[in-house]
Structure formats: structure tokens, C-alpha cells
mmCIF file of C-alpha atoms in Angstrom:
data_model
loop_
_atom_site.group_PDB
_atom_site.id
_atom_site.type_symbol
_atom_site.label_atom_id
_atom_site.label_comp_id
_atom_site.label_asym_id
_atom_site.label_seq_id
_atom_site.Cartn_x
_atom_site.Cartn_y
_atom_site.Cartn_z
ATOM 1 C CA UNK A 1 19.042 -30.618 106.810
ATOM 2 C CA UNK A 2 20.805 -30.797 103.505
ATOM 3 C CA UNK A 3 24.288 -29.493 103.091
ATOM 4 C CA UNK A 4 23.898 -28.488 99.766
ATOM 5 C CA UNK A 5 21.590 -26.239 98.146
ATOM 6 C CA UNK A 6 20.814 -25.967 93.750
ATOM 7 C CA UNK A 7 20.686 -22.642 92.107
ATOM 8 C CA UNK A 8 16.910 -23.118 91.485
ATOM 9 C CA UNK A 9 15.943 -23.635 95.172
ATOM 10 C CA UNK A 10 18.224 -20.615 96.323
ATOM 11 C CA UNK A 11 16.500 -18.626 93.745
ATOM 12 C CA UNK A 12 13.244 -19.601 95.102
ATOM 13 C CA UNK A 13 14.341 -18.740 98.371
ATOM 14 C CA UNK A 14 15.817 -15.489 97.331
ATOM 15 C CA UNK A 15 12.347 -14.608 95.477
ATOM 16 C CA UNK A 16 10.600 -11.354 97.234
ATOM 17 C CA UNK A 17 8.316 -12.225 97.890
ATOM 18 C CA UNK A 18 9.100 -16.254 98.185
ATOM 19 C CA UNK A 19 5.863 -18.926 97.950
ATOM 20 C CA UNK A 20 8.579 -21.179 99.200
ATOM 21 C CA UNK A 21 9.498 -19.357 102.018
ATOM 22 C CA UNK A 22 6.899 -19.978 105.273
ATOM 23 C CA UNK A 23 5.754 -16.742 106.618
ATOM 24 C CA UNK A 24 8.049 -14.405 108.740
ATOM 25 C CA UNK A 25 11.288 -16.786 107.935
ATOM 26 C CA UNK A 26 14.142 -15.157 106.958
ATOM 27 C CA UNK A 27 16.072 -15.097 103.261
ATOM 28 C CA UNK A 28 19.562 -16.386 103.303
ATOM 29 C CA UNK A 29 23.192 -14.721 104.113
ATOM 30 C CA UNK A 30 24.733 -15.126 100.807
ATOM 31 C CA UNK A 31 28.608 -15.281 101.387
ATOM 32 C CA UNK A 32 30.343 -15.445 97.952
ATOM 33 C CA UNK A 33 34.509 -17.284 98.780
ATOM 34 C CA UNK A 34 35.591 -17.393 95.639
ATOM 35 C CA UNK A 35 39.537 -18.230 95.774
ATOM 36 C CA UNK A 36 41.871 -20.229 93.649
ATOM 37 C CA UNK A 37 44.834 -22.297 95.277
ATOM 38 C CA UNK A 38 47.861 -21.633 93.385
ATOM 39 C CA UNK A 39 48.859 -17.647 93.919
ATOM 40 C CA UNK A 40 50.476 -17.575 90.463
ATOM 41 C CA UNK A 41 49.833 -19.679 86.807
ATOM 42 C CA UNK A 42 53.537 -20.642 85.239
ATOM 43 C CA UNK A 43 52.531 -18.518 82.762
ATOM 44 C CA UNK A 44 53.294 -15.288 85.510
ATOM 45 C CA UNK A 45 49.826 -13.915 85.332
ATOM 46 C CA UNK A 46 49.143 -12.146 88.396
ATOM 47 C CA UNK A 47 47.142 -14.172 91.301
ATOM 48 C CA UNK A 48 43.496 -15.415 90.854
ATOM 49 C CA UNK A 49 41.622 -12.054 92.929
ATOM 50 C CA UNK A 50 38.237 -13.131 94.626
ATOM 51 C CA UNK A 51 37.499 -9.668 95.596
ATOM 52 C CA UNK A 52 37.773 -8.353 92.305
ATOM 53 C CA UNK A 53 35.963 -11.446 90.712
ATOM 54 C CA UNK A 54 33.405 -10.621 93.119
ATOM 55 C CA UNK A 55 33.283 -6.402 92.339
ATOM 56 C CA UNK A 56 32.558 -7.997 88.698
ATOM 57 C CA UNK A 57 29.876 -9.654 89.782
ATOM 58 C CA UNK A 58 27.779 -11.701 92.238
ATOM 59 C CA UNK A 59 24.720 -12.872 93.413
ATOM 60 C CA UNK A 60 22.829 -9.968 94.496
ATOM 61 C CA UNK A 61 23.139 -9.603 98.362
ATOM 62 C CA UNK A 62 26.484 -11.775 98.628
ATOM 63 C CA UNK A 63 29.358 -10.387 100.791
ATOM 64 C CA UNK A 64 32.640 -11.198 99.760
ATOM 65 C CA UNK A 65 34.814 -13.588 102.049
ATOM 66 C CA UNK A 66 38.188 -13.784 101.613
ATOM 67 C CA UNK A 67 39.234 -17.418 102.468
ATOM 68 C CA UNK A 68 43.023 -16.806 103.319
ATOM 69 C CA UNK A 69 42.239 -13.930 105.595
ATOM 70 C CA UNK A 70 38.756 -14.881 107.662
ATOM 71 C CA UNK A 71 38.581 -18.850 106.996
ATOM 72 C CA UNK A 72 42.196 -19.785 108.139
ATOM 73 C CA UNK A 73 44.772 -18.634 110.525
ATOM 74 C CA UNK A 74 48.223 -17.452 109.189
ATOM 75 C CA UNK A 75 50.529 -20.701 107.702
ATOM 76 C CA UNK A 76 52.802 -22.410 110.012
ATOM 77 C CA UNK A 77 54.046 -25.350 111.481
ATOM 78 C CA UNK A 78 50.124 -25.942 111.852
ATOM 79 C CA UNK A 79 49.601 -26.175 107.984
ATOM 80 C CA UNK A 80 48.962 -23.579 104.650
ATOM 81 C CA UNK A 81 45.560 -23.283 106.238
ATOM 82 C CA UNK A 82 45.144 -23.538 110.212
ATOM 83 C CA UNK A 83 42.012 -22.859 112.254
ATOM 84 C CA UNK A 84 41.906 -19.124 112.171
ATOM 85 C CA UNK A 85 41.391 -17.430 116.017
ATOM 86 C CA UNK A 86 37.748 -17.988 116.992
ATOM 87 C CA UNK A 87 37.414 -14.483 117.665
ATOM 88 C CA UNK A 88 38.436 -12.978 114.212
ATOM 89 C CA UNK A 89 36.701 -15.513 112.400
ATOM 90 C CA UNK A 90 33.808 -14.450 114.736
ATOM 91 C CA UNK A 91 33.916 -10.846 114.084
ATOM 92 C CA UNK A 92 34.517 -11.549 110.213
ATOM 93 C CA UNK A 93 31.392 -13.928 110.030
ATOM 94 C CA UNK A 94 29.595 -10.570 111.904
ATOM 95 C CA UNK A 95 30.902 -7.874 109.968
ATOM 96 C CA UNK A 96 29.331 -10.061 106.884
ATOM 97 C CA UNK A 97 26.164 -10.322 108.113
ATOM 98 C CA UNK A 98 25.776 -13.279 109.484
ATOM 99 C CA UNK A 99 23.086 -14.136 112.396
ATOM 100 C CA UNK A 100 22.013 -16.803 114.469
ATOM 101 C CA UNK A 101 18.318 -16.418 113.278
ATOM 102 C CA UNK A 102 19.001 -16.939 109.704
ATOM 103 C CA UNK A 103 20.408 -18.952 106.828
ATOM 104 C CA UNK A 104 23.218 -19.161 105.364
ATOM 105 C CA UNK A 105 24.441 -20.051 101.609
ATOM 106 C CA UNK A 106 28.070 -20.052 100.847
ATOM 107 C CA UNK A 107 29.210 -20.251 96.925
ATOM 108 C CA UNK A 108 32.989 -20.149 94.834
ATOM 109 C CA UNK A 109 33.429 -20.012 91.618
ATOM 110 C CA UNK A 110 31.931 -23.596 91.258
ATOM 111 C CA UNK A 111 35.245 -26.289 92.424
ATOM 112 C CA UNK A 112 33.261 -26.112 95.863
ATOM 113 C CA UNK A 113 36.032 -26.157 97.667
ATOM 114 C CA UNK A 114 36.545 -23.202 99.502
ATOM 115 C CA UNK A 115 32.826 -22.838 99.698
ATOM 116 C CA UNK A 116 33.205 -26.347 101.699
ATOM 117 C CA UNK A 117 35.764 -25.045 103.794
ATOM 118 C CA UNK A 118 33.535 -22.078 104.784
ATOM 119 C CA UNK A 119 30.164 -24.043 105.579
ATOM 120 C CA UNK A 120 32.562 -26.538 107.285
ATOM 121 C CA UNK A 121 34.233 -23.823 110.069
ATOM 122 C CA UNK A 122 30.453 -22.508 110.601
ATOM 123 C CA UNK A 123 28.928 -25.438 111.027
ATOM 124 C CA UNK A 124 31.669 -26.089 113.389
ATOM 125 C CA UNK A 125 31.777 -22.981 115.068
ATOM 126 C CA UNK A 126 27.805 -23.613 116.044
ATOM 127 C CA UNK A 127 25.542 -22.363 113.496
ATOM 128 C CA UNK A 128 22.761 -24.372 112.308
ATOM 129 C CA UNK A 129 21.544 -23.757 109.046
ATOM 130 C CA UNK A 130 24.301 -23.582 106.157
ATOM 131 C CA UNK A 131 24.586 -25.050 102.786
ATOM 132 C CA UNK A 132 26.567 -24.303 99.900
ATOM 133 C CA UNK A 133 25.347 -23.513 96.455
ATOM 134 C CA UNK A 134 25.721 -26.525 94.454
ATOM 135 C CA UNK A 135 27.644 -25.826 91.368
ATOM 136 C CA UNK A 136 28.704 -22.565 92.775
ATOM 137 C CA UNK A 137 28.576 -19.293 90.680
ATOM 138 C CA UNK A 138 28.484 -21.250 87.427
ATOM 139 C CA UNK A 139 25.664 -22.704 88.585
ATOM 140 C CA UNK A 140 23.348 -19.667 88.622
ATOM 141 C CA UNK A 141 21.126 -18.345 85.982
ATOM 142 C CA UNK A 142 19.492 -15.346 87.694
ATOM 143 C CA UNK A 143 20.036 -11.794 88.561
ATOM 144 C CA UNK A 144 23.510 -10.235 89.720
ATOM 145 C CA UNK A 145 25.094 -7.156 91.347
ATOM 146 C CA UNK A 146 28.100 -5.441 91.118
ATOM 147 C CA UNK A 147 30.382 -3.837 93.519
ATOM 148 C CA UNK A 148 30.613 -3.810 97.417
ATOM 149 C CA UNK A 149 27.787 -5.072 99.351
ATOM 150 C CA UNK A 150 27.347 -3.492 102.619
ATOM 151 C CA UNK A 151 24.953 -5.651 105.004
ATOM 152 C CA UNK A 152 23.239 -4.915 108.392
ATOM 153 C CA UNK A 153 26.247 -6.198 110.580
ATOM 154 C CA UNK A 154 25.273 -10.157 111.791
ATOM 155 C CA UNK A 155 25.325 -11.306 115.458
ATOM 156 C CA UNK A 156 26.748 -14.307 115.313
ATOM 157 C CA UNK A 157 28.985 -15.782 118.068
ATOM 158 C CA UNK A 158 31.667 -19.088 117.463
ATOM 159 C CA UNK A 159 30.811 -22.030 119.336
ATOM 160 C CA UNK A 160 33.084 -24.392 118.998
ATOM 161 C CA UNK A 161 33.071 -27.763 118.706
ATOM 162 C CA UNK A 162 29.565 -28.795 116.801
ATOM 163 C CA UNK A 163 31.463 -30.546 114.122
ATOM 164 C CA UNK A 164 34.146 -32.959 114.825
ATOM 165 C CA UNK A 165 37.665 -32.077 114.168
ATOM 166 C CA UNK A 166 41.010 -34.012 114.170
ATOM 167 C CA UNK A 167 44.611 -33.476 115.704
ATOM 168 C CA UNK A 168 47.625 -35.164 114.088
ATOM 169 C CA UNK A 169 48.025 -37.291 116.587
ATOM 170 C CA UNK A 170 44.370 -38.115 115.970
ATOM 171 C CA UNK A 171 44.299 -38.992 112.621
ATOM 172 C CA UNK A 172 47.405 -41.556 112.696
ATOM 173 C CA UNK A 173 45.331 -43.289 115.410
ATOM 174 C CA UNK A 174 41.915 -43.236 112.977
ATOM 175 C CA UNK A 175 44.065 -44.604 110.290
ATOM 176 C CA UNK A 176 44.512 -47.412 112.499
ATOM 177 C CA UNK A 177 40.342 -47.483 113.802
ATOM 178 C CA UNK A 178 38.567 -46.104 111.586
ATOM 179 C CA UNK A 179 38.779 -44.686 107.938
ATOM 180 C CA UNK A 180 41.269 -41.941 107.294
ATOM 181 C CA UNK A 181 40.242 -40.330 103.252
ATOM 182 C CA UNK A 182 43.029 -39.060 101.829
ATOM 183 C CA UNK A 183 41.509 -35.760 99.406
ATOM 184 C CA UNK A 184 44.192 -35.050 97.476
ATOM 185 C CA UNK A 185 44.926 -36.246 93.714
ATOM 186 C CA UNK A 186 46.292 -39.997 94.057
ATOM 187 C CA UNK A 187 49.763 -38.875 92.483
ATOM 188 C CA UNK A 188 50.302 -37.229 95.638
ATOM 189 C CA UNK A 189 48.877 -39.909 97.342
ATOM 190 C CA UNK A 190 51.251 -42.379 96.064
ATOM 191 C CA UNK A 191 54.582 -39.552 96.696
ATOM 192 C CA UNK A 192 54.842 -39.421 92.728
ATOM 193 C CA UNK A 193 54.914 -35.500 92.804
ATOM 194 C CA UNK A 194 54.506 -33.278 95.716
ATOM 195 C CA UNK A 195 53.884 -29.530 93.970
ATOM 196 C CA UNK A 196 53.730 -27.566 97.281
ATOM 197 C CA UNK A 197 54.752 -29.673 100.406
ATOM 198 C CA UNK A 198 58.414 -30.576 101.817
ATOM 199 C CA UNK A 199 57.778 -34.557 101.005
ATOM 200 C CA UNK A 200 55.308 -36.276 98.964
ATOM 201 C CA UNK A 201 53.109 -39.925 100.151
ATOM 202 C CA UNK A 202 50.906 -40.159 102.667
ATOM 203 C CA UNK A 203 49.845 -41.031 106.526
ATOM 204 C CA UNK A 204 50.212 -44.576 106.783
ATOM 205 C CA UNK A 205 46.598 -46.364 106.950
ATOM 206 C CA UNK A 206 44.998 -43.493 105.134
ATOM 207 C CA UNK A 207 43.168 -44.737 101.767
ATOM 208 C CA UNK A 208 43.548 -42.858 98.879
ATOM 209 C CA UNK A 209 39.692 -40.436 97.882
ATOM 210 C CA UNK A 210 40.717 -37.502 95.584
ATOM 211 C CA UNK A 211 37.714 -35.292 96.536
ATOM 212 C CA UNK A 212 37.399 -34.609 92.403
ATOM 213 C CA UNK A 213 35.744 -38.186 92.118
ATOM 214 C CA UNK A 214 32.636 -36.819 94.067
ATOM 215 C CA UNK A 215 31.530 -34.375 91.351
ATOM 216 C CA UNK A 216 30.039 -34.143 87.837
ATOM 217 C CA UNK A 217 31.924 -32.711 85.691
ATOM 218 C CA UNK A 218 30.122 -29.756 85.677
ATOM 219 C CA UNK A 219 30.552 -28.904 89.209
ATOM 220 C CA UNK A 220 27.919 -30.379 91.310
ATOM 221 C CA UNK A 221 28.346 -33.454 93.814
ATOM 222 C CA UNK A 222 27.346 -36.555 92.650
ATOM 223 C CA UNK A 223 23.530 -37.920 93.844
ATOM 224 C CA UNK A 224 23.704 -38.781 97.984
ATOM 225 C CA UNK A 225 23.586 -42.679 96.505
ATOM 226 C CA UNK A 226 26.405 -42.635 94.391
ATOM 227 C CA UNK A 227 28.092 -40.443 96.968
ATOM 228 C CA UNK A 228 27.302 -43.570 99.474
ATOM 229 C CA UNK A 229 28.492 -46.220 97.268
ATOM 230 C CA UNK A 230 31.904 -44.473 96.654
ATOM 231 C CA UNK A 231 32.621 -44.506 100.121
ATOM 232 C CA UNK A 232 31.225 -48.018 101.055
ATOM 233 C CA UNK A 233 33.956 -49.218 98.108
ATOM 234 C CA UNK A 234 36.528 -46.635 100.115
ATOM 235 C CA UNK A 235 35.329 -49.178 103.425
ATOM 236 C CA UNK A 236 33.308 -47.022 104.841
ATOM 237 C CA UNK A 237 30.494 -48.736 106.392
ATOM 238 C CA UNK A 238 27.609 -48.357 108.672
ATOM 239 C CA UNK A 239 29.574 -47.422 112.443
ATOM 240 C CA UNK A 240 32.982 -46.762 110.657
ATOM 241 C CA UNK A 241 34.393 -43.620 112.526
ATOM 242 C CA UNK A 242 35.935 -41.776 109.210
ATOM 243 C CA UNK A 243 38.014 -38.723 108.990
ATOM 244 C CA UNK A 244 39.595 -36.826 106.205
ATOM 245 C CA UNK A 245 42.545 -34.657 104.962
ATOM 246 C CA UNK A 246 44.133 -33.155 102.321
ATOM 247 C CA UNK A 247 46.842 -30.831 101.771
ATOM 248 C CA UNK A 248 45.577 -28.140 103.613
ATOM 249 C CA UNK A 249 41.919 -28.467 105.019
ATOM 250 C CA UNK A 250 40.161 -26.996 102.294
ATOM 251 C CA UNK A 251 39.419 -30.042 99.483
ATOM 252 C CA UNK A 252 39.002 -32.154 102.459
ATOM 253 C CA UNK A 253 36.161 -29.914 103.874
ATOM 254 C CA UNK A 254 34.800 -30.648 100.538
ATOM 255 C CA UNK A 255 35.022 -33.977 100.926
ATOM 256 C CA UNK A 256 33.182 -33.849 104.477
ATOM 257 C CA UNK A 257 30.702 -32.219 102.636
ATOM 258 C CA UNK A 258 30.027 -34.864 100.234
ATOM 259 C CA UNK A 259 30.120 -37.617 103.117
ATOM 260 C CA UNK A 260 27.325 -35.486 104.429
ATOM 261 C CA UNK A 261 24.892 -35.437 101.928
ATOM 262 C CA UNK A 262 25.630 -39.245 101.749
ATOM 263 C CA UNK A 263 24.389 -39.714 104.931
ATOM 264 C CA UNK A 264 28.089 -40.040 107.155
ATOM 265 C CA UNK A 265 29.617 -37.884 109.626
ATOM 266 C CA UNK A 266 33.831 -37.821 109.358
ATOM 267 C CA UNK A 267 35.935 -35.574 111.047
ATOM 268 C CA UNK A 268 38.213 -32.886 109.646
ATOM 269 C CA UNK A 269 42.431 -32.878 110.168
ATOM 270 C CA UNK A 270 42.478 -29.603 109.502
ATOM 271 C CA UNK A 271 46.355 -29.545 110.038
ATOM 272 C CA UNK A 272 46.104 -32.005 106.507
ATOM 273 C CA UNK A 273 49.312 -32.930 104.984
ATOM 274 C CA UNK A 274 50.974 -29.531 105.276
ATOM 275 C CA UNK A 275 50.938 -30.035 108.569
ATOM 276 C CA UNK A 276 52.087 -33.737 108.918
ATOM 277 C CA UNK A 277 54.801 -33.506 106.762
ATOM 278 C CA UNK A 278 56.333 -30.683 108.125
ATOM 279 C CA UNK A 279 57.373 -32.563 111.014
ATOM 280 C CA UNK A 280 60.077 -34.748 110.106
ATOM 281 C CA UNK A 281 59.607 -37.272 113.009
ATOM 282 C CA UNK A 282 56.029 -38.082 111.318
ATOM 283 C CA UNK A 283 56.099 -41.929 109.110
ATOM 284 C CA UNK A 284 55.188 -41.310 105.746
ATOM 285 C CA UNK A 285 54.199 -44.079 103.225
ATOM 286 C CA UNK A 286 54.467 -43.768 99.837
ATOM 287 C CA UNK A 287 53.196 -45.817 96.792
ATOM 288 C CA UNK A 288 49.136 -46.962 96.385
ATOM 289 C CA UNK A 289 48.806 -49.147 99.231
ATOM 290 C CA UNK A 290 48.108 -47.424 102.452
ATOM 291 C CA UNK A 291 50.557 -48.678 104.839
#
């Protein structure tokens, strides 16, 4: 199954009635996650709102999910974004209709990010059918809704463990293994600047992948070759055991996402950089070459 979805296929899907749709299957969840990373410009304009952005306007049917608050546990010594508790990311994923019988499309406001980081804790929570709308919002071309959307509560229950996911301890050893993708921009890579965490570089072994070089510059990934080639430069190959991190487990979901539509499973450090450097015992490296 593809991880990704375009807005024409969705709309197809979302058609009533569908011709693409085989008889008594069921339309997609929509699940619009719209957030932006910073929680203030330097201009002191008040934080990005996703649930507002959302009230505005969305794809008709889409619930709102609020990535800080359902998608991640509260900021820590674990990172910005932990795993959030299995059970309230459970009960969220219910109370926004999802179900084990049916579908699900995730969308943002078109980085892909945070839509990534949501198809990325289903998928490894144990449902088996999500993609995320490629391009996002700014994608789509057809109908939309305003307000609150109030679905038929879901059933779905966490299983954890479908996708593979990393420990700190686990990604210094893949550095070592395997391939360790480092997500973030390759000034913070290198230690250059470090915007939001206590020290700037990276985990030693870990090769630099800013998860921006896998889309167009309107939005959408990159075809599953050139996806495939960019890693094969990055070294990975067929066998290569790859993870990936970033600062906090969201851009590198997105990069997991990409590595799927090329074709390669990789594990997610959730923990990410927020988490490794906020244990001062941890090696750091700084400067372009990984060790």
C-alpha cells in the first residue's frame, strides 16, 4: 500500500457515490493536523492556531487533530515531542473517528510534516490503511467545510509495535550498523546554529538528510525513484538497517515517510535530538563529517 495519497485520488475516493470505490468499502477518516513548529514569529504575532485554521476551513468531513496534545506526550527529558500514553492517543484517535474497518487520510497545511508524524504513530500503533494527502491542504482543489466536525466516535484500539521505533541507546548503535539520517537542516547538522536545543552537532555516525530535499517545491515528495536514489547516495542500500531523527520526531516521521514510498523501511528515534542532547553524558560531533 502506498503511503501517500494525491488530492485527485482522495477526491475520487471521497466522491458519493465513488466509481473508484469497490462496492460496500468504506470512504476515508479525514484527520486534518495542521500545526506550525515555532509558537511565536520574531515579529510577536501570536502562535500559528490549527484549530482555528481548521474552523476556517477544511476538507469536508476532516476532524481536527491537535499534534501537541494527541500525537506527543508532554516535553521532557524524553524530547519536545515524546510518544504520547497509548491510551490517550487511543481514545483521541476514537473520539475522531477513527476505526479499524476503514481508511485513513491525514493532511497539514502542506510541509507534511506533522501529517507524517500522525500516519507514522498509527501505523505504529497497528492500523493498516493510512496515507497522507500529498501536498497537504494546498494541494486540494475541491469542496470545503467550515466549523467543528462532529463524527460517529471510531473504535480503534493502539497496538503497538507494527512500525519499528528507536531508543537512544539504539540509534548510537545504528550509527555504527546501519544508516542513522539525520532530518534536520545541515546547519544544525554541522553545530553551526542550534535555534531550540541546549547544544548544536549531531550523533556521531549519523549522515546528514534534511528531510526538505525530499520534496518539490510545491509540497509534494519527490517520485519513489528519485526518492530511492537520494538515499542510495545517503548509503542506503539494499539490506542496510536505516533509522532516522530529527529534532523532535516530527520531520523525521516525514522522512520515514519518504523512505517508504521509496521502497525502505527505517526506524524512528522518536526521542530525536531534543532528547540526545539533553543528556550531557551523550558524544556529540559537530562539523559535516559524521564522526
Amino acid at each position: 500500500m502506498n503511503a501517500i495519497i494525491s488530492a485527485s485520488e482522495l477526491a475520487g475516493l471521497l466522491a458519493d457515490p465513488a466509481p473508484e470505490r469497490p462496492a460496500g468499502s468504506a470512504a476515508p477518516v479525514l484527520l486534518d493536523v495542521r500545526w506550525q513548529l515555532s509558537t511565536a514569529t520574531a515579529s510577536g504575532q501570536a502562535p500559528f492556531d490549527g484549530r482555528a485554521a481548521h474552523a476556517a476551513g477544511h476538507l469536508p468531513g476532516a476532524v481536527y487533530v491537535d499534534l501537541d496534545a494527541d500525537l506527543a506526550g508532554p516535553p521532557g527529558p524524553a524530547g519536545r515531542h515524546p510518544l504520547p500514553d497509548v491510551e490517550h492517543f487511543g481514545a483521541a484517535m476514537r473520539a475522531a473517528g477513527v476505526r479499524e474497518d476503514r481508511p485513513v487520510v491525514v493532511y497539514d497545511g502542506g510541509q507534511g510534516w506533522a501529517a507524517a508524524r500522525a500516519w507514522w504513530l498509527l501505523r505504529w500503533a497497528g492500523h493498516p490503511d493510512v496515507r497522507v494527502l500529498d501536498g497537504g491542504i494546498a494541494a486540494w482543489d475541491g469542496p470545503s467545510a467550515t466549523g467543528a466536525e462532529e463524527p460517529e466516535p471510531g473504535d480503534f484500539r493502539p497496538r503497538p509495535g507494527a512500525l519499528p521505533l528507536l531508543d537512544a541507546d539504539g540509534a548510537a548503535a545504528l550509527a555504527r550498523t546501519g544508516v542513522l539520517l539525520d532530518a534536520r537542516a545541515g546547519e544544525r547538522y554541522r553545530g553551526e546554529v542550534e535555534p531550540i536545543d541546549p547544544v548544536g552537532g549531531h550523533i556521531p555516525g549519523a549522515v546528514s538528510a534534511p528531510t526538505t530535499e525530499n520534496a518539490t517545491a510545491a509540497g509534494t515528495l519527490l517520485p519513489a525513484a528519485e526518492l530511492a536514489d537520494r538515499f542510495k547516495a545517503l548509503g542506503v542500500t539494499e539490506g542496510t538497517e536505516v533509522g532516522v531523527y530529527c529534532g523532535s520526531g516530527v520531520s523525521a516521521a516525514h522522512q520515514v515517510l519518504a523512505l517508504a514510498v521509496a521502497g525502505v523501511p527505517a526506524a524512528l528515534y522518536v526521542g530525536s535530538w531534543s532528547e540526545w542532547s539533553a543528556d550531557p553524558g551523550r558524544p556529540v560531533a559537530v562539523g559535516p563529517d559524521p564522526q
